[in-house]
Amino acid sequence: QGQLVESGGGLVQAGGSLRLSCVDSGRTHSGSARGWFRQAPGKERRFVAAISWSGDTTYYSESVRGRFTISRDNAKNTVYLQMNSLNPEDTAVYYCAARDTMSPSSNRYEYPYWGQGTQVTVSS
């Protein structure tokens, strides 16, 4: 069975940028919408961004709109999250998720499939 594998996390200074990648290693979710969520220590997992299978529909949380961009390359079975103007409040483990439909959602309970997460730490 395919896995969602995140990469690209790390330590960055405030104001910097990172690009996260999420590969569907088994091509299991090639026809599905994907989302990015994040979880800071002691907090619940929260929605960041989502994208439809075709890439023509995207959703963002208010806290990242204008700074983050979600995109996908279906030929590579990969979804990206470009994160600019990072601030310490963006520090969290970032998770990639997939759902069984082509349309995106901001509801984490509508995503049955999850990656292991990648840590993003933004220093002030």
XYZ file of N, CA and C in Angstrom:
372
model
N 0.834 -1.183 0.000
C 0.000 0.000 0.000
C 0.871 1.235 0.000
N 0.442 2.241 -0.689
C 1.239 3.441 -0.804
C 1.338 4.194 0.486
N 2.369 5.019 0.554
C 2.578 5.865 1.716
C 2.741 7.301 1.275
N 2.340 8.200 2.166
C 2.586 9.612 1.980
C 3.842 9.950 2.766
N 4.825 10.486 2.078
C 6.113 10.756 2.712
C 6.436 12.233 2.564
N 6.519 12.911 3.701
C 6.837 14.335 3.705
C 8.344 14.548 3.812
N 8.794 15.665 3.261
C 10.189 16.065 3.401
C 10.275 17.576 3.248
N 11.435 18.126 3.583
C 11.664 19.544 3.384
C 11.614 20.386 4.643
N 11.262 19.766 5.754
C 11.234 20.517 6.994
C 12.637 20.849 7.474
N 12.706 21.692 8.507
C 13.997 22.056 9.047
C 13.905 23.279 9.924
N 15.065 23.839 10.205
C 15.168 25.033 11.037
C 15.439 26.234 10.140
N 14.669 27.289 10.331
C 14.825 28.489 9.523
C 14.593 29.706 10.399
N 15.217 30.799 10.042
C 15.021 32.036 10.790
C 13.719 32.706 10.367
N 13.200 33.500 11.244
C 11.990 34.259 10.941
C 12.214 35.090 9.680
N 11.197 35.080 8.823
C 11.300 35.768 7.545
C 11.780 34.882 6.417
N 12.260 33.709 6.754
C 12.789 32.794 5.751
C 11.714 31.960 5.076
N 12.171 31.033 4.235
C 11.261 30.200 3.447
C 11.676 28.737 3.513
N 10.697 27.884 3.334
C 10.916 26.453 3.183
C 9.904 25.926 2.177
N 10.253 24.833 1.519
C 9.296 24.157 0.668
C 9.180 22.710 1.102
N 7.985 22.343 1.494
C 7.699 20.973 1.881
C 7.207 20.186 0.665
N 7.556 18.901 0.664
C 7.085 18.002 -0.387
C 6.391 16.812 0.243
N 5.423 16.289 -0.458
C 4.708 15.090 -0.008
C 4.580 14.164 -1.211
N 5.294 13.058 -1.150
C 5.275 12.089 -2.245
C 4.340 10.939 -1.907
N 3.524 10.571 -2.844
C 2.679 9.383 -2.729
C 3.484 8.229 -3.323
N 4.207 7.544 -2.455
C 5.202 6.597 -2.941
C 4.598 5.421 -3.688
N 3.359 5.063 -3.373
C 2.750 3.924 -4.018
C 1.736 4.285 -5.081
N 1.636 5.566 -5.404
C 0.669 6.064 -6.392
C -0.761 5.679 -6.005
N -0.960 5.467 -4.719
C -2.282 5.050 -4.259
C -3.282 6.181 -4.300
N -2.805 7.402 -4.098
C -3.692 8.552 -3.970
C -3.554 9.497 -5.152
N -3.218 8.964 -6.301
C -2.948 9.825 -7.447
C -4.174 10.587 -7.906
N -5.372 10.071 -7.604
C -6.588 10.740 -8.053
C -7.311 11.490 -6.957
N -6.615 11.819 -5.898
C -7.297 12.370 -4.729
C -6.830 13.778 -4.393
N -7.689 14.476 -3.658
C -7.309 15.775 -3.104
C -6.323 15.563 -1.959
N -5.524 16.577 -1.727
C -4.530 16.495 -0.657
C -4.625 17.732 0.226
N -4.158 17.551 1.447
C -4.125 18.671 2.373
C -2.846 18.690 3.176
N -2.536 19.855 3.695
C -1.463 20.015 4.668
C -2.078 20.500 5.980
N -1.633 19.889 7.043
C -2.067 20.259 8.382
C -0.818 20.413 9.244
N -0.971 21.063 10.368
C 0.170 21.200 11.263
C -0.276 21.073 12.716
N 0.670 20.635 13.516
C 0.384 20.443 14.930
C 1.559 20.947 15.755
N 1.287 21.971 16.543
C 2.294 22.512 17.453
C 2.211 21.758 18.781
N 3.275 21.774 19.571
C 3.259 21.057 20.846
C 2.109 21.498 21.735
N 1.365 20.528 22.229
C 0.265 20.806 23.128
C -0.987 21.332 22.473
N -0.995 21.369 21.150
C -2.158 21.893 20.436
C -2.723 20.840 19.499
N -3.943 21.051 19.072
C -4.561 20.107 18.152
C -4.044 20.336 16.740
N -4.214 19.303 15.911
C -3.801 19.398 14.523
C -4.741 20.331 13.779
N -4.165 21.258 13.029
C -4.976 22.280 12.379
C -4.719 22.347 10.885
N -5.725 22.763 10.179
C -5.677 22.892 8.728
C -4.725 24.011 8.312
N -3.979 23.757 7.229
C -3.095 24.762 6.654
C -3.522 25.098 5.231
N -3.579 24.077 4.382
C -3.905 24.295 2.975
C -4.377 22.992 2.362
N -5.142 23.095 1.277
C -5.609 21.913 0.576
C -5.721 22.211 -0.909
N -5.661 21.150 -1.703
C -5.690 21.302 -3.157
C -6.467 20.159 -3.780
N -7.213 20.474 -4.815
C -7.972 19.453 -5.522
C -7.042 18.583 -6.363
N -7.586 17.493 -6.867
C -6.774 16.605 -7.701
C -6.222 17.350 -8.913
N -7.052 18.170 -9.539
C -6.627 18.876 -10.744
C -5.715 20.051 -10.431
N -5.748 20.513 -9.189
C -4.938 21.667 -8.823
C -5.631 22.998 -9.042
N -6.863 22.972 -9.544
C -7.522 24.247 -9.866
C -8.283 24.836 -8.696
N -8.394 24.097 -7.613
C -9.061 24.596 -6.414
C -8.118 24.462 -5.227
N -7.922 25.564 -4.537
C -7.061 25.553 -3.347
C -7.751 26.268 -2.203
N -7.486 25.805 -0.993
C -7.990 26.426 0.217
C -6.801 26.733 1.123
N -6.927 27.800 1.890
C -5.891 28.165 2.853
C -6.526 28.608 4.161
N -5.820 28.357 5.242
C -6.257 28.931 6.500
C -5.929 30.419 6.485
N -6.637 31.160 7.310
C -6.414 32.603 7.352
C -4.999 32.946 7.811
N -4.446 32.107 8.648
C -3.132 32.405 9.212
C -1.989 32.273 8.208
N -2.222 31.561 7.095
C -1.143 31.369 6.123
C -1.454 31.967 4.760
N -2.683 32.388 4.554
C -3.052 32.920 3.234
C -2.170 34.106 2.887
N -1.636 34.079 1.661
C -0.744 35.139 1.214
C 0.721 34.854 1.479
N 0.997 33.882 2.341
C 2.383 33.521 2.644
C 2.731 32.120 2.145
N 1.772 31.212 2.187
C 1.989 29.826 1.772
C 1.282 29.568 0.450
N 1.860 28.680 -0.340
C 1.240 28.274 -1.596
C 1.309 26.762 -1.718
N 0.148 26.157 -1.950
C 0.088 24.716 -2.178
C -0.003 24.467 -3.679
N 0.695 23.437 -4.127
C 0.678 23.080 -5.546
C 0.917 21.579 -5.668
N 0.742 21.060 -6.869
C 0.967 19.628 -7.051
C 1.469 19.340 -8.453
N 2.194 18.250 -8.550
C 2.674 17.730 -9.828
C 2.213 16.280 -9.887
N 1.122 16.032 -10.573
C 0.553 14.681 -10.595
C 1.452 13.680 -11.317
N 2.255 14.159 -12.236
C 3.185 13.259 -12.915
C 4.218 12.698 -11.943
N 4.497 13.472 -10.889
C 5.470 13.036 -9.877
C 4.781 12.558 -8.603
N 3.460 12.521 -8.617
C 2.702 12.119 -7.427
C 3.108 12.920 -6.196
N 3.337 14.195 -6.379
C 3.885 15.032 -5.319
C 3.064 16.291 -5.140
N 2.865 16.645 -3.878
C 2.224 17.898 -3.504
C 3.254 18.725 -2.743
N 3.241 20.012 -2.981
C 4.215 20.915 -2.374
C 3.518 21.947 -1.499
N 4.252 22.450 -0.530
C 3.794 23.588 0.260
C 4.964 24.568 0.340
N 4.864 25.638 -0.419
C 5.871 26.688 -0.378
C 5.505 27.636 0.748
N 6.416 27.812 1.680
C 6.157 28.624 2.858
C 7.122 29.791 2.876
N 6.574 30.989 2.776
C 7.376 32.215 2.784
C 7.033 33.058 4.004
N 7.907 34.003 4.307
C 7.691 34.919 5.435
C 7.341 34.161 6.711
N 8.097 33.130 6.979
C 7.828 32.296 8.150
C 8.056 33.068 9.439
N 7.252 32.754 10.433
C 7.406 33.353 11.754
C 7.357 32.246 12.806
N 7.783 32.540 14.031
C 7.849 31.478 15.053
C 6.512 30.767 15.290
N 5.405 31.449 15.021
C 4.089 30.815 15.211
C 3.837 29.702 14.185
N 4.656 29.631 13.163
C 4.523 28.561 12.168
C 5.244 27.280 12.600
N 5.931 27.333 13.698
C 6.643 26.162 14.193
C 5.662 25.048 14.552
N 5.870 23.885 13.953
C 4.961 22.753 14.162
C 5.477 21.553 13.381
N 4.857 20.421 13.621
C 5.032 19.280 12.726
C 3.983 19.410 11.630
N 4.433 19.335 10.390
C 3.538 19.477 9.249
C 3.242 18.111 8.659
N 1.953 17.854 8.463
C 1.494 16.568 7.964
C 0.807 16.726 6.615
N 1.101 15.792 5.748
C 0.409 15.683 4.473
C -0.719 14.668 4.629
N -1.846 14.919 3.964
C -2.977 14.010 4.058
C -3.653 13.878 2.712
N -4.339 12.748 2.512
C -5.080 12.505 1.282
C -6.482 12.015 1.620
N -7.419 12.357 0.746
C -8.777 11.862 0.937
C -9.213 11.150 -0.332
N -10.359 10.511 -0.260
C -10.790 9.621 -1.331
C -11.575 10.312 -2.434
N -11.637 11.630 -2.402
C -12.328 12.355 -3.456
C -11.373 13.349 -4.106
N -11.827 13.936 -5.205
C -10.969 14.869 -5.940
C -11.051 16.288 -5.395
N -12.073 16.570 -4.587
C -12.252 17.930 -4.088
C -11.617 18.079 -2.712
N -11.033 19.225 -2.436
C -10.322 19.424 -1.176
C -11.271 19.745 -0.027
N -10.732 19.657 1.165
C -11.491 19.971 2.370
C -10.540 20.524 3.415
N -11.073 21.369 4.290
C -10.281 21.880 5.410
C -10.523 21.078 6.681
N -11.360 20.078 6.592
C -11.726 19.266 7.756
C -10.792 18.069 7.866
N -10.012 18.006 8.903
C -9.019 16.938 9.025
C -9.670 15.561 9.131
N -10.901 15.504 9.607
C -11.572 14.212 9.766
C -12.036 13.628 8.437
N -11.907 14.395 7.386
C -12.267 13.902 6.061
C -11.063 13.361 5.307
N -9.941 13.252 5.982
C -8.720 12.718 5.375
C -8.341 11.421 6.078
N -8.540 10.295 5.424
C -8.203 9.015 6.065
C -6.724 8.668 6.049
N -5.961 9.287 5.157
C -4.575 8.880 4.928
C -3.625 10.008 5.308
N -2.606 9.641 6.071
C -1.687 10.636 6.611
C -0.242 10.177 6.484
N 0.641 11.162 6.321
C 2.063 10.892 6.396
C 2.538 10.954 7.832
N 3.841 10.765 8.008
C 4.417 10.743 9.350
C 4.747 12.134 9.872
N 4.795 13.104 9.006
C 5.053 14.468 9.421
C 6.509 14.874 9.265
N 6.704 16.182 9.122
C 8.045 16.748 9.057
C 8.076 17.999 9.932
N 9.143 18.126 10.700
C 9.234 19.220 11.665
C 9.695 20.505 10.988
N 8.986 21.580 11.282
C 9.380 22.921 10.851
C 9.576 23.762 12.108
N 10.755 24.334 12.243
C 11.054 25.173 13.388
C 11.528 26.530 12.889
N 10.863 27.578 13.347
C 11.207 28.936 12.941
C 11.738 29.678 14.168
N 12.958 30.124 14.071
C 13.582 30.831 15.189
C 13.388 32.338 15.024
N 13.293 33.006 16.153
C 13.071 34.463 16.113
C 14.380 35.229 16.072
